[in-house]
Short mmCIF file of N, CA, C and O in Angstrom, two decimals:
data_model
loop_
_atom_site.label_atom_id
_atom_site.label_comp_id
_atom_site.label_asym_id
_atom_site.label_seq_id
_atom_site.Cartn_x
_atom_site.Cartn_y
_atom_site.Cartn_z
N GLY L 1 82.65 -16.75 17.61
CA GLY L 1 82.21 -15.98 18.49
C GLY L 1 81.61 -15.21 19.67
O GLY L 1 80.87 -15.30 19.51
N LYS L 2 82.61 -14.24 20.21
CA LYS L 2 81.58 -13.36 21.66
C LYS L 2 80.65 -12.52 21.56
O LYS L 2 81.22 -12.09 20.76
N MET L 3 79.58 -12.60 21.84
CA MET L 3 78.58 -11.48 21.60
C MET L 3 79.58 -10.15 21.99
O MET L 3 80.73 -10.66 23.03
N ALA L 4 79.45 -9.11 21.94
CA ALA L 4 80.03 -7.41 21.95
C ALA L 4 79.84 -7.63 23.13
O ALA L 4 80.48 -7.21 24.41
N GLN L 5 78.71 -7.46 23.99
CA GLN L 5 78.55 -7.50 25.84
C GLN L 5 78.70 -8.26 26.84
O GLN L 5 79.65 -7.81 27.77
N ASP L 6 79.62 -9.96 26.31
CA ASP L 6 80.37 -10.42 27.05
C ASP L 6 81.86 -10.30 27.22
O ASP L 6 82.33 -11.13 27.70
N MET L 7 81.59 -8.81 26.28
CA MET L 7 83.64 -9.17 25.69
C MET L 7 84.45 -7.90 27.31
O MET L 7 83.89 -7.49 27.41
N THR L 8 85.66 -8.27 27.32
CA THR L 8 86.32 -7.18 28.15
C THR L 8 86.17 -5.66 27.56
O THR L 8 86.33 -5.98 25.92
N GLU L 9 86.68 -4.68 27.94
CA GLU L 9 86.77 -3.72 26.99
C GLU L 9 87.82 -4.16 26.46
O GLU L 9 88.63 -3.65 25.43
N LYS L 10 89.14 -4.74 27.08
CA LYS L 10 90.47 -5.77 26.47
C LYS L 10 89.97 -5.82 25.17
O LYS L 10 90.78 -5.37 24.27
N GLU L 11 90.04 -6.67 25.14
CA GLU L 11 88.76 -7.31 23.63
C GLU L 11 88.32 -6.77 22.97
O GLU L 11 87.84 -6.86 21.53
N LEU L 12 87.43 -5.59 23.25
CA LEU L 12 86.14 -4.99 22.59
C LEU L 12 87.57 -3.71 21.49
O LEU L 12 87.68 -3.80 20.65
N LEU L 13 88.25 -3.28 22.79
CA LEU L 13 89.52 -2.34 22.08
C LEU L 13 90.60 -3.26 20.96
O LEU L 13 90.43 -2.86 19.79
N LYS L 14 90.89 -4.16 21.03
CA LYS L 14 91.29 -5.44 20.19
C LYS L 14 90.89 -5.55 19.18
O LYS L 14 91.43 -4.84 17.54
N MET L 15 89.38 -5.44 19.08
CA MET L 15 88.80 -5.43 17.81
C MET L 15 88.93 -4.12 17.42
O MET L 15 88.83 -4.00 15.72
N GLU L 16 87.65 -3.11 18.17
CA GLU L 16 87.90 -2.09 17.30
C GLU L 16 89.45 -1.67 16.54
O GLU L 16 89.72 -1.19 15.60
N LEU L 17 90.92 -2.30 16.89
CA LEU L 17 91.78 -1.42 16.32
C LEU L 17 92.31 -2.63 15.41
O LEU L 17 92.55 -2.26 14.02
N ASP L 18 91.75 -3.97 15.49
CA ASP L 18 91.83 -4.90 14.19
C ASP L 18 91.48 -4.22 13.04
O ASP L 18 91.36 -4.30 11.84
N GLN L 19 89.87 -3.49 13.54
CA GLN L 19 89.00 -2.83 11.98
C GLN L 19 89.73 -1.57 11.61
O GLN L 19 89.76 -1.97 10.58
N LEU L 20 90.50 -0.99 12.14
CA LEU L 20 90.87 0.08 11.99
C LEU L 20 92.24 -0.34 11.52
O LEU L 20 92.62 0.29 10.02
N LYS L 21 92.92 -1.48 11.64
CA LYS L 21 93.79 -1.53 10.70
C LYS L 21 93.34 -1.52 9.48
O LYS L 21 94.46 -1.38 7.87
N LYS L 22 92.39 -2.88 8.88
CA LYS L 22 92.21 -2.62 7.96
C LYS L 22 91.89 -1.85 7.20
O LYS L 22 91.98 -1.70 5.79
N GLU L 23 90.93 -0.78 8.15
CA GLU L 23 90.28 0.19 6.99
C GLU L 23 91.69 0.66 6.53
O GLU L 23 91.02 1.90 6.03
N VAL L 24 92.73 1.07 7.20
CA VAL L 24 93.79 1.81 6.74
C VAL L 24 93.97 1.95 5.50
O VAL L 24 94.62 2.69 4.99
N LYS L 25 94.43 0.49 5.35
CA LYS L 25 94.09 0.25 3.80
C LYS L 25 93.51 0.95 2.39
O LYS L 25 93.71 0.15 1.25
N ASN L 26 92.80 1.17 2.56
CA ASN L 26 91.55 0.80 1.75
C ASN L 26 91.82 3.22 1.42
O ASN L 26 92.06 3.40 1.76
N GLU L 27 91.87 2.93 -0.23
CA GLU L 27 92.07 3.77 -0.85
C GLU L 27 90.85 5.29 -0.28
O GLU L 27 90.01 5.06 -0.70
N ARG L 28 91.22 6.25 -0.24
CA ARG L 28 90.12 7.34 -0.33
C ARG L 28 90.36 8.21 -1.23
O ARG L 28 90.89 8.71 -1.51
N GLN L 29 89.34 8.83 -1.53
CA GLN L 29 88.58 9.76 -1.88
C GLN L 29 87.62 11.25 -1.50
O GLN L 29 87.11 10.89 -0.85
N MET L 30 88.25 11.68 -2.98
CA MET L 30 86.89 13.26 -2.20
C MET L 30 86.31 12.51 -1.98
O MET L 30 85.91 12.10 -3.49
N VAL L 31 84.94 13.35 -1.71
CA VAL L 31 83.33 13.24 -1.59
C VAL L 31 83.33 14.28 -2.48
O VAL L 31 82.54 13.42 -3.45
N SER L 32 83.97 15.36 -3.48
CA SER L 32 83.09 16.20 -4.61
C SER L 32 83.64 15.55 -5.73
O SER L 32 82.71 15.27 -6.09
N LYS L 33 84.43 14.25 -5.75
CA LYS L 33 84.35 13.61 -6.90
C LYS L 33 83.45 12.45 -7.17
O LYS L 33 83.68 12.45 -8.08
N THR L 34 83.57 10.94 -5.86
CA THR L 34 82.92 10.31 -6.18
C THR L 34 81.31 10.74 -6.30
O THR L 34 81.01 9.97 -6.82
N GLY L 35 81.51 11.16 -5.50
CA GLY L 35 79.72 12.28 -5.58
C GLY L 35 79.34 12.30 -6.46
O GLY L 35 78.21 11.24 -7.13
N LYS L 36 80.29 12.60 -7.42
CA LYS L 36 79.37 13.05 -9.30
C LYS L 36 79.44 12.24 -10.16
O LYS L 36 79.05 11.61 -10.54
N GLU L 37 80.50 10.76 -9.65
CA GLU L 37 80.82 10.23 -10.02
C GLU L 37 79.81 8.65 -10.03
O GLU L 37 79.25 8.05 -11.03
N ILE L 38 78.95 8.39 -8.70
CA ILE L 38 77.69 7.80 -8.02
C ILE L 38 76.26 8.30 -8.22
O ILE L 38 75.97 8.22 -9.31
N LYS L 39 76.75 9.98 -8.71
CA LYS L 39 75.42 10.77 -9.24
C LYS L 39 75.10 10.35 -10.88
O LYS L 39 73.91 9.70 -11.83
N GLU L 40 76.32 9.62 -11.37
CA GLU L 40 76.56 9.57 -12.78
C GLU L 40 76.11 8.49 -13.36
O GLU L 40 75.11 8.63 -14.01
N TYR L 41 76.29 7.32 -12.72
CA TYR L 41 76.11 6.09 -12.53
C TYR L 41 75.00 5.75 -11.91
O TYR L 41 74.43 4.53 -12.51
N ILE L 42 74.08 6.69 -10.64
CA ILE L 42 72.89 5.81 -10.54
C ILE L 42 72.21 6.62 -12.07
O ILE L 42 71.19 5.29 -12.39
N GLU L 43 72.35 7.37 -12.65
CA GLU L 43 71.02 8.55 -14.03
C GLU L 43 71.80 7.52 -15.08
O GLU L 43 70.74 7.25 -14.91
N SER L 44 71.96 7.05 -14.77
CA SER L 44 72.94 6.04 -16.04
C SER L 44 72.60 4.67 -15.99
O SER L 44 71.89 3.54 -17.22
N MET L 45 71.98 4.24 -15.33
CA MET L 45 71.43 3.19 -14.93
C MET L 45 69.96 3.29 -14.30
O MET L 45 69.52 2.47 -14.39
N SER L 46 69.30 4.40 -14.78
CA SER L 46 68.14 4.59 -13.99
C SER L 46 67.07 3.85 -15.11
O SER L 46 66.51 3.76 -13.86
N GLY L 47 67.62 3.88 -16.47
CA GLY L 47 66.37 3.24 -16.95
C GLY L 47 66.42 1.54 -16.61
O GLY L 47 65.62 1.08 -16.80
N GLU L 48 67.22 0.78 -16.26
CA GLU L 48 66.69 -1.00 -15.95
C GLU L 48 66.23 -0.58 -14.29
O GLU L 48 66.65 -1.34 -13.73
N ASP L 49 66.35 0.51 -13.43
CA ASP L 49 65.77 0.17 -12.40
C ASP L 49 64.83 0.49 -11.45
O ASP L 49 63.99 0.56 -12.46
N PRO L 50 64.29 -1.49 -11.17
CA PRO L 50 62.79 -1.35 -11.37
C PRO L 50 62.12 -0.75 -9.84
O PRO L 50 61.10 -0.53 -10.01
N LEU L 51 62.56 0.01 -9.00
CA LEU L 51 61.76 0.32 -8.08
C LEU L 51 62.04 2.40 -8.78
O LEU L 51 60.65 3.00 -8.04
N LEU L 52 62.45 2.27 -9.75
CA LEU L 52 62.53 4.18 -10.67
C LEU L 52 61.09 3.34 -11.57
O LEU L 52 60.13 3.95 -11.95
N LYS L 53 61.39 2.01 -12.28
CA LYS L 53 60.70 1.97 -13.53
C LYS L 53 58.96 1.07 -13.57
O LYS L 53 58.53 0.81 -14.36
N GLY L 54 59.16 0.16 -12.35
CA GLY L 54 57.86 -0.71 -11.09
C GLY L 54 58.68 -2.41 -12.89
O GLY L 54 59.34 -1.97 -12.91
N ILE L 55 57.46 -2.89 -12.41
CA ILE L 55 57.89 -4.06 -12.61
C ILE L 55 56.57 -4.78 -13.16
O ILE L 55 55.60 -4.54 -13.01
N PRO L 56 56.76 -5.33 -14.54
CA PRO L 56 56.06 -5.53 -15.06
C PRO L 56 54.54 -6.12 -14.13
O PRO L 56 55.60 -7.54 -13.93
N GLU L 57 53.75 -7.15 -14.77
CA GLU L 57 52.65 -7.20 -13.42
C GLU L 57 52.38 -8.31 -13.61
O GLU L 57 52.82 -9.71 -12.49
N ASP L 58 53.07 -9.02 -14.76
CA ASP L 58 53.23 -10.36 -15.16
C ASP L 58 54.51 -10.99 -15.17
O ASP L 58 54.65 -11.96 -15.22
N LYS L 59 56.01 -10.45 -14.82
CA LYS L 59 56.46 -10.11 -14.15
C LYS L 59 56.80 -10.68 -12.58
O LYS L 59 58.64 -10.39 -11.80
N ASN L 60 55.91 -9.94 -12.11
CA ASN L 60 56.40 -9.90 -10.58
C ASN L 60 56.03 -10.67 -9.48
O ASN L 60 54.78 -12.10 -9.49
N PRO L 61 57.29 -11.92 -9.44
CA PRO L 61 56.78 -12.94 -8.81
C PRO L 61 56.50 -12.60 -7.30
O PRO L 61 55.58 -13.33 -7.08
N PHE L 62 56.37 -11.38 -6.34
CA PHE L 62 55.38 -11.11 -5.07
C PHE L 62 53.93 -11.10 -5.12
O PHE L 62 53.41 -10.43 -4.44
N LYS L 63 53.98 -10.87 -6.21
CA LYS L 63 52.13 -10.76 -7.08
C LYS L 63 50.95 -11.30 -6.60
O LYS L 63 51.59 -12.62 -7.23
N GLU L 64 50.10 -11.47 -5.54
CA GLU L 64 48.93 -11.97 -5.11
C GLU L 64 48.70 -12.92 -5.97
O GLU L 64 47.76 -11.96 -6.87
N LYS L 65 48.15 -14.14 -5.66
CA LYS L 65 47.45 -14.71 -6.87
C LYS L 65 46.53 -14.71 -6.87
O LYS L 65 45.60 -15.19 -5.59
N GLY L 66 45.12 -15.08 -7.76
CA GLY L 66 44.21 -14.28 -6.52
C GLY L 66 43.61 -13.50 -6.55
O GLY L 66 44.39 -12.06 -6.78
N GLY L 67 42.32 -12.92 -5.84
CA GLY L 67 41.82 -11.83 -4.86
C GLY L 67 41.21 -11.91 -3.94
O GLY L 67 40.44 -13.49 -3.65
N CYS L 68 40.22 -11.23 -3.14
CA CYS L 68 39.29 -11.66 -2.16
C CYS L 68 38.22 -10.87 -1.45
O CYS L 68 38.16 -10.20 -2.93
N THR L 69 36.54 -12.04 -1.91
CA THR L 69 35.78 -11.07 -2.13
C THR L 69 34.64 -10.97 -0.83
O THR L 69 35.05 -11.94 0.31
N ILE L 70 35.04 -9.62 -0.24
CA ILE L 70 33.86 -9.71 0.25
C ILE L 70 32.18 -9.76 0.15
O ILE L 70 32.31 -8.11 -0.27
N SER L 71 31.29 -10.51 1.00
CA SER L 71 30.28 -10.00 0.86
C SER L 71 28.79 -9.44 1.96
O SER L 71 30.42 -9.49 2.55
#
């Protein structure tokens, strides 16, 4: 496809219209309801969340091997 800056206004509007046609089919719910559900889900999964509980040193694939000594 073309980059947005290379498109005519008509092409941009058509692209936006196509996107809106897709989005209008999405089922909508009140944030007051879904927010509570999301919060409950996050709290129920928090025990498994590596960002909250950390990664054991021996299981961390990004841990640097070895080190450096400055003398």
